[in-house]
Amino acid sequence: GEDVEQSLFLSVREGDSSVINCTYTDSSSTYLYWYKQEPGAGLQLLTYIFSNMDMKQDQRLTVLLNKKDKHLSLRIADTQTGDSAIYFCAESTTGSGNTPLVFGKGTRLSVIA
Amino acid sequence: GAVVSQHPSWVICKSGTSVKIECRSLDFQATTMFWYRQFPKQSLMLMATSNEGSKATYEQGVEKDKFLINHASLTLSTLTVTSAHPEDSSFYICSANGGETQYFGPGTRLLVL
């Protein structure tokens, strides 16, 4: 079955770059997503990447996709204390909003001032 | 655009009562909405897929008579937790089909005493 794995914790100093990693098992994954969840809140879509792309950059966020290794990463440049949150990797095999996403367990990012 | 709201955001109820949670897509129509449940420090667990005008599809292990889902319009899905018990206490999050991805509501925290 589909499975998405993430490391559970990451701690970085303010101003440094954060890299959150994710691996997935389903080779037919079409879209891969990164969501951010702040304490007590819902999920905020940060960015997503199509499987035919290797990289996507959006301001401080850079997503890298290694389809051969089924590895996805999210890099946050100049990490700020406001970036402290849980980051979920998720995948979809259809790229359609009609099918549910498969989520990883989330990586808790702590930013030290 | 692509805003999903949930109401209420917080609810505390006595054991045995029923609680209704609403999920609305505010500026778009969604033929499909999803209901997830999240336990503390855990990932999102898909409970059911809600399709406008038809019966919901429940995931294995989710009691359909306990978690009633109604998707009566293209902008509203409701989840009713019937005869709630303390073990139903959780964070319930809905998402709505927004084309290539899903947009999540802010979540509803349910506490059953």
Tab-separated table of N, CA, C and O in Angstrom, chain A residues 5-111:
chain	number	residue	atom	x	y	z
A	5	GLU	N	6.854	8.466	4.584
A	5	GLU	CA	7.657	8.500	5.804
A	5	GLU	C	8.379	9.838	5.939
A	5	GLU	O	8.877	10.395	4.966
A	6	GLN	N	8.418	10.319	7.168
A	6	GLN	CA	9.136	11.556	7.485
A	6	GLN	C	9.851	11.375	8.813
A	6	GLN	O	9.381	10.631	9.675
A	7	SER	N	10.945	12.099	8.979
A	7	SER	CA	11.555	12.148	10.301
A	7	SER	C	10.642	12.997	11.191
A	7	SER	O	9.944	13.890	10.709
A	8	LEU	N	10.638	12.727	12.488
A	8	LEU	CA	9.633	13.330	13.359
A	8	LEU	C	10.018	14.718	13.875
A	8	LEU	O	9.144	15.528	14.165
A	9	PHE	N	11.310	14.963	14.016
A	9	PHE	CA	11.729	16.217	14.633
A	9	PHE	C	12.892	16.841	13.862
A	9	PHE	O	13.722	16.155	13.290
A	10	LEU	N	12.913	18.177	13.887
A	10	LEU	CA	14.040	18.922	13.331
A	10	LEU	C	14.176	20.204	14.132
A	10	LEU	O	13.180	20.895	14.369
A	11	SER	N	15.398	20.502	14.520
A	11	SER	CA	15.640	21.726	15.277
A	11	SER	C	16.723	22.527	14.568
A	11	SER	O	17.774	21.978	14.227
A	12	VAL	N	16.460	23.799	14.307
A	12	VAL	CA	17.427	24.647	13.615
A	12	VAL	C	17.509	25.998	14.325
A	12	VAL	O	16.591	26.392	15.054
A	13	ARG	N	18.591	26.710	14.077
A	13	ARG	CA	18.741	28.063	14.621
A	13	ARG	C	18.131	29.066	13.654
A	13	ARG	O	18.163	28.886	12.429
A	14	GLU	N	17.602	30.106	14.229
A	14	GLU	CA	17.008	31.180	13.421
A	14	GLU	C	18.040	31.704	12.430
A	14	GLU	O	19.199	31.939	12.780
A	15	GLY	N	17.611	31.842	11.186
A	15	GLY	CA	18.502	32.337	10.145
A	15	GLY	C	19.138	31.236	9.327
A	15	GLY	O	19.584	31.478	8.190
A	16	ASP	N	19.206	30.031	9.887
A	16	ASP	CA	19.750	28.904	9.139
A	16	ASP	C	18.704	28.365	8.169
A	16	ASP	O	17.535	28.753	8.217
A	17	SER	N	19.136	27.446	7.317
A	17	SER	CA	18.193	26.769	6.426
A	17	SER	C	17.700	25.486	7.091
A	17	SER	O	18.440	24.823	7.815
A	18	SER	N	16.454	25.171	6.835
A	18	SER	CA	15.865	23.915	7.324
A	18	SER	C	15.625	23.026	6.122
A	18	SER	O	15.180	23.494	5.080
A	19	VAL	N	15.902	21.749	6.287
A	19	VAL	CA	15.595	20.789	5.228
A	19	VAL	C	14.788	19.649	5.842
A	19	VAL	O	15.249	18.951	6.741
A	20	ILE	N	13.584	19.506	5.356
A	20	ILE	CA	12.698	18.447	5.839
A	20	ILE	C	12.572	17.410	4.745
A	20	ILE	O	12.274	17.754	3.588
A	21	ASN	N	12.812	16.162	5.097
A	21	ASN	CA	12.835	15.093	4.108
A	21	ASN	C	11.620	14.182	4.204
A	21	ASN	O	11.023	14.020	5.273
A	22	CYS	N	11.312	13.571	3.084
A	22	CYS	CA	10.131	12.704	2.996
A	22	CYS	C	10.427	11.627	1.959
A	22	CYS	O	11.017	11.914	0.908
A	23	THR	N	10.022	10.401	2.257
A	23	THR	CA	10.113	9.342	1.255
A	23	THR	C	8.738	8.723	1.077
A	23	THR	O	7.926	8.695	2.012
A	24	TYR	N	8.470	8.262	-0.110
A	24	TYR	CA	7.185	7.658	-0.391
A	24	TYR	C	7.406	6.366	-1.156
A	24	TYR	O	8.474	6.144	-1.737
A	25	THR	N	6.407	5.504	-1.143
A	25	THR	CA	6.615	4.189	-1.739
A	25	THR	C	5.901	4.019	-3.073
A	25	THR	O	6.299	3.188	-3.885
A	26	ASP	N	4.848	4.810	-3.288
A	26	ASP	CA	4.036	4.574	-4.479
A	26	ASP	C	4.660	5.251	-5.695
A	26	ASP	O	4.678	6.472	-5.791
A	27	SER	N	5.151	4.453	-6.612
A	27	SER	CA	5.834	5.014	-7.778
A	27	SER	C	4.869	5.722	-8.724
A	27	SER	O	5.295	6.455	-9.609
A	28	SER	N	3.566	5.493	-8.522
A	28	SER	CA	2.604	6.174	-9.385
A	28	SER	C	2.144	7.501	-8.812
A	28	SER	O	1.208	8.117	-9.327
A	29	SER	N	2.796	7.922	-7.744
A	29	SER	CA	2.451	9.231	-7.171
A	29	SER	C	2.607	10.314	-8.227
A	29	SER	O	3.635	10.405	-8.884
A	30	THR	N	1.597	11.115	-8.345
A	30	THR	CA	1.592	12.138	-9.385
A	30	THR	C	1.912	13.512	-8.833
A	30	THR	O	2.654	14.276	-9.438
A	31	TYR	N	1.296	13.841	-7.718
A	31	TYR	CA	1.486	15.125	-7.081
A	31	TYR	C	1.987	14.891	-5.659
A	31	TYR	O	1.507	13.996	-4.976
A	32	LEU	N	2.917	15.719	-5.250
A	32	LEU	CA	3.442	15.639	-3.888
A	32	LEU	C	3.315	17.006	-3.248
A	32	LEU	O	3.606	18.031	-3.887
A	33	TYR	N	2.867	17.018	-2.006
A	33	TYR	CA	2.488	18.253	-1.349
A	33	TYR	C	3.244	18.451	-0.040
A	33	TYR	O	3.642	17.491	0.620
A	34	TRP	N	3.370	19.706	0.318
A	34	TRP	CA	3.841	20.065	1.656
A	34	TRP	C	2.807	20.955	2.317
A	34	TRP	O	2.403	21.968	1.759
A	35	TYR	N	2.372	20.526	3.508
A	35	TYR	CA	1.428	21.290	4.302
A	35	TYR	C	2.089	21.702	5.611
A	35	TYR	O	2.932	20.996	6.154
A	36	LYS	N	1.652	22.831	6.134
A	36	LYS	CA	2.143	23.344	7.424
A	36	LYS	C	0.979	23.389	8.398
A	36	LYS	O	-0.113	23.838	8.039
A	37	GLN	N	1.214	22.906	9.614
A	37	GLN	CA	0.178	22.971	10.633
A	37	GLN	C	0.742	23.638	11.874
A	37	GLN	O	1.670	23.120	12.506
A	38	GLU	N	0.174	24.774	12.228
A	38	GLU	CA	0.549	25.452	13.458
A	38	GLU	C	-0.308	24.900	14.598
A	38	GLU	O	-1.365	24.304	14.342
A	39	PRO	N	0.143	25.067	15.841
A	39	PRO	CA	-0.586	24.463	16.984
A	39	PRO	C	-2.065	24.822	16.987
A	39	PRO	O	-2.442	25.990	16.901
A	40	GLY	N	-2.896	23.799	17.092
A	40	GLY	CA	-4.332	24.003	17.201
A	40	GLY	C	-5.017	24.465	15.929
A	40	GLY	O	-6.198	24.813	15.956
A	41	ALA	N	-4.308	24.457	14.821
A	41	ALA	CA	-4.872	24.966	13.573
A	41	ALA	C	-4.976	23.864	12.528
A	41	ALA	O	-4.478	22.755	12.715
A	42	GLY	N	-5.649	24.185	11.440
A	42	GLY	CA	-5.757	23.257	10.331
A	42	GLY	C	-4.491	23.238	9.497
A	42	GLY	O	-3.453	23.762	9.898
A	43	LEU	N	-4.585	22.648	8.326
A	43	LEU	CA	-3.420	22.522	7.455
A	43	LEU	C	-3.404	23.620	6.413
A	43	LEU	O	-4.403	23.902	5.770
A	44	GLN	N	-2.243	24.201	6.247
A	44	GLN	CA	-2.052	25.237	5.250
A	44	GLN	C	-1.194	24.670	4.123
A	44	GLN	O	-0.082	24.194	4.365
A	45	LEU	N	-1.719	24.705	2.903
A	45	LEU	CA	-0.938	24.228	1.768
A	45	LEU	C	0.212	25.196	1.513
A	45	LEU	O	0.007	26.380	1.278
A	46	LEU	N	1.437	24.669	1.553
A	46	LEU	CA	2.605	25.508	1.296
A	46	LEU	C	2.975	25.497	-0.183
A	46	LEU	O	3.195	26.534	-0.791
A	47	THR	N	3.074	24.297	-0.711
A	47	THR	CA	3.489	24.151	-2.094
A	47	THR	C	3.249	22.719	-2.539
A	47	THR	O	3.039	21.830	-1.711
A	48	TYR	N	3.253	22.510	-3.845
A	48	TYR	CA	3.177	21.155	-4.343
A	48	TYR	C	3.956	21.054	-5.644
A	48	TYR	O	4.261	22.068	-6.279
A	49	ILE	N	4.302	19.838	-5.998
A	49	ILE	CA	5.142	19.620	-7.165
A	49	ILE	C	4.590	18.452	-7.963
A	49	ILE	O	4.078	17.486	-7.410
A	50	PHE	N	4.636	18.577	-9.265
A	50	PHE	CA	4.209	17.489	-10.122
A	50	PHE	C	5.353	16.490	-10.248
A	50	PHE	O	6.523	16.863	-10.171
A	51	SER	N	5.020	15.275	-10.537
A	51	SER	CA	6.052	14.234	-10.569
A	51	SER	C	6.998	14.388	-11.759
A	51	SER	O	8.063	13.771	-11.792
A	52	ASN	N	6.618	15.205	-12.734
A	52	ASN	CA	7.518	15.388	-13.875
A	52	ASN	C	8.476	16.565	-13.663
A	52	ASN	O	9.181	16.973	-14.586
A	53	MET	N	8.470	17.106	-12.453
A	53	MET	CA	9.376	18.205	-12.121
A	53	MET	C	10.447	17.711	-11.149
A	53	MET	O	10.234	16.781	-10.391
A	54	ASP	N	11.608	18.361	-11.199
A	54	ASP	CA	12.677	18.035	-10.267
A	54	ASP	C	12.758	19.033	-9.121
A	54	ASP	O	13.196	18.698	-8.023
A	55	MET	N	12.368	20.254	-9.400
A	55	MET	CA	12.532	21.303	-8.412
A	55	MET	C	11.461	22.369	-8.603
A	55	MET	O	11.023	22.636	-9.733
A	56	LYS	N	11.076	22.955	-7.506
A	56	LYS	CA	10.156	24.086	-7.553
A	56	LYS	C	10.556	25.043	-6.453
A	56	LYS	O	10.805	24.632	-5.321
A	57	GLN	N	10.631	26.326	-6.808
A	57	GLN	CA	11.020	27.318	-5.806
A	57	GLN	C	9.940	28.366	-5.688
A	57	GLN	O	9.372	28.820	-6.691
A	58	ASP	N	9.648	28.735	-4.448
A	58	ASP	CA	8.642	29.750	-4.186
A	58	ASP	C	9.119	30.552	-2.998
A	58	ASP	O	8.986	30.126	-1.855
A	59	GLN	N	9.701	31.692	-3.261
A	59	GLN	CA	10.244	32.584	-2.234
A	59	GLN	C	11.247	31.813	-1.374
A	59	GLN	O	12.269	31.360	-1.874
A	60	ARG	N	10.990	31.650	-0.095
A	60	ARG	CA	11.970	30.972	0.772
A	60	ARG	C	11.904	29.449	0.692
A	60	ARG	O	12.715	28.759	1.298
A	61	LEU	N	10.931	28.944	-0.032
A	61	LEU	CA	10.721	27.506	-0.085
A	61	LEU	C	11.278	26.914	-1.369
A	61	LEU	O	11.018	27.438	-2.451
A	62	THR	N	12.004	25.811	-1.223
A	62	THR	CA	12.486	25.068	-2.383
A	62	THR	C	12.125	23.609	-2.184
A	62	THR	O	12.437	23.019	-1.142
A	63	VAL	N	11.452	23.042	-3.176
A	63	VAL	CA	11.095	21.627	-3.129
A	63	VAL	C	11.957	20.894	-4.141
A	63	VAL	O	12.078	21.309	-5.293
A	64	LEU	N	12.569	19.815	-3.683
A	64	LEU	CA	13.355	18.956	-4.573
A	64	LEU	C	12.715	17.584	-4.621
A	64	LEU	O	12.314	17.032	-3.583
A	65	LEU	N	12.609	17.035	-5.819
A	65	LEU	CA	12.025	15.717	-5.998
A	65	LEU	C	13.008	14.817	-6.720
A	65	LEU	O	13.466	15.134	-7.812
A	66	ASN	N	13.320	13.701	-6.089
A	66	ASN	CA	14.135	12.657	-6.709
A	66	ASN	C	13.198	11.476	-6.942
A	66	ASN	O	12.928	10.685	-6.034
A	67	LYS	N	12.687	11.404	-8.148
A	67	LYS	CA	11.663	10.403	-8.427
A	67	LYS	C	12.241	8.992	-8.400
A	67	LYS	O	11.573	8.041	-8.023
A	68	LYS	N	13.506	8.869	-8.794
A	68	LYS	CA	14.144	7.551	-8.819
A	68	LYS	C	14.213	6.965	-7.406
A	68	LYS	O	13.917	5.796	-7.192
A	69	ASP	N	14.575	7.819	-6.457
A	69	ASP	CA	14.691	7.373	-5.075
A	69	ASP	C	13.401	7.572	-4.286
A	69	ASP	O	13.349	7.264	-3.090
A	70	LYS	N	12.395	8.154	-4.924
A	70	LYS	CA	11.113	8.449	-4.262
A	70	LYS	C	11.370	9.291	-3.005
A	70	LYS	O	10.893	8.981	-1.908
A	71	HIS	N	12.105	10.352	-3.206
A	71	HIS	CA	12.508	11.218	-2.107
A	71	HIS	C	12.121	12.655	-2.419
A	71	HIS	O	12.397	13.164	-3.509
A	72	LEU	N	11.495	13.276	-1.444
A	72	LEU	CA	11.033	14.658	-1.571
A	72	LEU	C	11.609	15.462	-0.412
A	72	LEU	O	11.687	14.955	0.706
A	73	SER	N	12.037	16.662	-0.683
A	73	SER	CA	12.524	17.492	0.416
A	73	SER	C	11.967	18.903	0.302
A	73	SER	O	11.630	19.367	-0.782
A	74	LEU	N	11.867	19.531	1.457
A	74	LEU	CA	11.427	20.924	1.538
A	74	LEU	C	12.523	21.714	2.237
A	74	LEU	O	12.886	21.395	3.369
A	75	ARG	N	13.053	22.693	1.550
A	75	ARG	CA	14.077	23.537	2.148
A	75	ARG	C	13.475	24.905	2.436
A	75	ARG	O	12.871	25.518	1.561
A	76	ILE	N	13.648	25.353	3.666
A	76	ILE	CA	13.192	26.684	4.065
A	76	ILE	C	14.440	27.525	4.310
A	76	ILE	O	15.229	27.238	5.224
A	77	ALA	N	14.621	28.531	3.492
A	77	ALA	CA	15.780	29.406	3.657
A	77	ALA	C	15.510	30.447	4.740
A	77	ALA	O	14.347	30.837	4.963
A	78	ASP	N	16.583	30.860	5.438
A	78	ASP	CA	16.467	31.923	6.444
A	78	ASP	C	15.300	31.623	7.398
A	78	ASP	O	14.349	32.413	7.532
A	79	THR	N	15.367	30.493	8.037
A	79	THR	CA	14.273	30.038	8.888
A	79	THR	C	14.005	31.022	10.025
A	79	THR	O	14.929	31.490	10.687
A	80	GLN	N	12.731	31.311	10.235
A	80	GLN	CA	12.304	32.259	11.259
A	80	GLN	C	11.531	31.527	12.363
A	80	GLN	O	11.026	30.420	12.156
A	81	THR	N	11.388	32.168	13.506
A	81	THR	CA	10.652	31.534	14.605
A	81	THR	C	9.205	31.253	14.207
A	81	THR	O	8.600	30.295	14.674
A	82	GLY	N	8.661	32.060	13.321
A	82	GLY	CA	7.296	31.830	12.847
A	82	GLY	C	7.163	30.603	11.973
A	82	GLY	O	6.041	30.186	11.653
A	83	ASP	N	8.284	30.013	11.592
A	83	ASP	CA	8.237	28.787	10.806
A	83	ASP	C	8.081	27.555	11.693
A	83	ASP	O	7.881	26.447	11.181
A	84	SER	N	8.185	27.729	13.004
A	84	SER	CA	8.008	26.602	13.919
A	84	SER	C	6.598	26.050	13.757
A	84	SER	O	5.606	26.763	13.914
A	85	ALA	N	6.499	24.778	13.418
A	85	ALA	CA	5.211	24.152	13.134
A	85	ALA	C	5.469	22.684	12.807
A	85	ALA	O	6.605	22.216	12.854
A	86	ILE	N	4.398	21.985	12.474
A	86	ILE	CA	4.541	20.620	11.969
A	86	ILE	C	4.352	20.667	10.460
A	86	ILE	O	3.408	21.300	9.969
A	87	TYR	N	5.237	20.010	9.753
A	87	TYR	CA	5.189	19.994	8.295
A	87	TYR	C	4.845	18.592	7.825
A	87	TYR	O	5.532	17.623	8.159
A	88	PHE	N	3.780	18.502	7.053
A	88	PHE	CA	3.323	17.220	6.536
A	88	PHE	C	3.629	17.111	5.053
A	88	PHE	O	3.329	18.012	4.275
A	89	CYS	N	4.188	15.976	4.711
A	89	CYS	CA	4.364	15.594	3.324
A	89	CYS	C	3.137	14.756	2.949
A	89	CYS	O	2.649	13.969	3.770
A	90	ALA	N	2.629	14.921	1.739
A	90	ALA	CA	1.478	14.134	1.310
A	90	ALA	C	1.595	13.836	-0.178
A	90	ALA	O	2.236	14.588	-0.919
A	91	GLU	N	0.976	12.740	-0.576
A	91	GLU	CA	1.053	12.382	-1.987
A	91	GLU	C	-0.323	11.984	-2.520
A	91	GLU	O	-1.206	11.576	-1.765
A	92	SER	N	-0.462	12.132	-3.821
A	92	SER	CA	-1.672	11.737	-4.512
A	92	SER	C	-1.275	11.027	-5.791
A	92	SER	O	-0.373	11.477	-6.501
A	93	THR	N	-1.980	9.957	-6.083
A	93	THR	CA	-1.654	9.227	-7.305
A	93	THR	C	-2.424	9.761	-8.504
A	93	THR	O	-2.106	9.431	-9.638
A	94	THR	N	-3.434	10.582	-8.242
A	94	THR	CA	-4.251	11.032	-9.357
A	94	THR	C	-4.056	12.490	-9.693
A	94	THR	O	-4.331	12.911	-10.788
A	95	GLY	N	-3.583	13.255	-8.724
A	95	GLY	CA	-3.495	14.694	-8.968
A	95	GLY	C	-4.849	15.348	-9.019
A	95	GLY	O	-4.976	16.505	-9.400
A	96	SER	N	-5.839	14.600	-8.635
A	96	SER	CA	-7.187	15.162	-8.632
A	96	SER	C	-7.628	15.376	-7.201
A	96	SER	O	-7.378	14.548	-6.332
A	97	GLY	N	-8.292	16.470	-6.967
A	97	GLY	CA	-8.792	16.733	-5.626
A	97	GLY	C	-9.897	15.779	-5.207
A	97	GLY	O	-10.382	15.863	-4.096
A	98	ASN	N	-10.285	14.872	-6.082
A	98	ASN	CA	-11.348	13.933	-5.751
A	98	ASN	C	-10.866	12.717	-4.986
A	98	ASN	O	-11.673	11.909	-4.541
A	99	THR	N	-9.585	12.545	-4.883
A	99	THR	CA	-9.070	11.405	-4.130
A	99	THR	C	-8.331	11.899	-2.898
A	99	THR	O	-7.693	12.948	-2.938
A	100	PRO	N	-8.436	11.149	-1.808
A	100	PRO	CA	-7.793	11.607	-0.569
A	100	PRO	C	-6.281	11.535	-0.679
A	100	PRO	O	-5.722	10.774	-1.452
A	101	LEU	N	-5.642	12.368	0.109
A	101	LEU	CA	-4.189	12.382	0.154
A	101	LEU	C	-3.694	11.369	1.171
A	101	LEU	O	-4.376	11.055	2.146
A	102	VAL	N	-2.487	10.891	0.954
A	102	VAL	CA	-1.827	10.029	1.930
A	102	VAL	C	-0.763	10.883	2.607
A	102	VAL	O	0.122	11.419	1.940
A	103	PHE	N	-0.858	10.990	3.910
A	103	PHE	CA	0.022	11.872	4.667
A	103	PHE	C	1.113	11.101	5.382
A	103	PHE	O	0.919	9.973	5.833
A	104	GLY	N	2.255	11.753	5.534
A	104	GLY	CA	3.263	11.278	6.461
A	104	GLY	C	2.850	11.669	7.871
A	104	GLY	O	1.836	12.343	8.077
A	105	LYS	N	3.645	11.265	8.855
A	105	LYS	CA	3.313	11.535	10.255
A	105	LYS	C	3.643	12.966	10.670
A	105	LYS	O	3.269	13.393	11.746
A	106	GLY	N	4.345	13.682	9.811
A	106	GLY	CA	4.660	15.069	10.125
A	106	GLY	C	6.016	15.233	10.782
A	106	GLY	O	6.436	14.389	11.578
A	107	THR	N	6.690	16.310	10.437
A	107	THR	CA	7.981	16.658	11.039
A	107	THR	C	7.780	17.928	11.860
A	107	THR	O	7.339	18.946	11.329
A	108	ARG	N	8.106	17.849	13.133
A	108	ARG	CA	7.970	19.012	14.006
A	108	ARG	C	9.240	19.844	13.931
A	108	ARG	O	10.310	19.393	14.340
A	109	LEU	N	9.111	21.035	13.367
A	109	LEU	CA	10.259	21.941	13.217
A	109	LEU	C	10.276	22.926	14.379
A	109	LEU	O	9.297	23.626	14.617
A	110	SER	N	11.381	22.937	15.089
A	110	SER	CA	11.573	23.907	16.174
A	110	SER	C	12.675	24.866	15.774
A	110	SER	O	13.765	24.435	15.384
A	111	VAL	N	12.395	26.142	15.838
A	111	VAL	CA	13.372	27.161	15.459
A	111	VAL	C	13.849	27.846	16.735
A	111	VAL	O	13.048	28.403	17.495
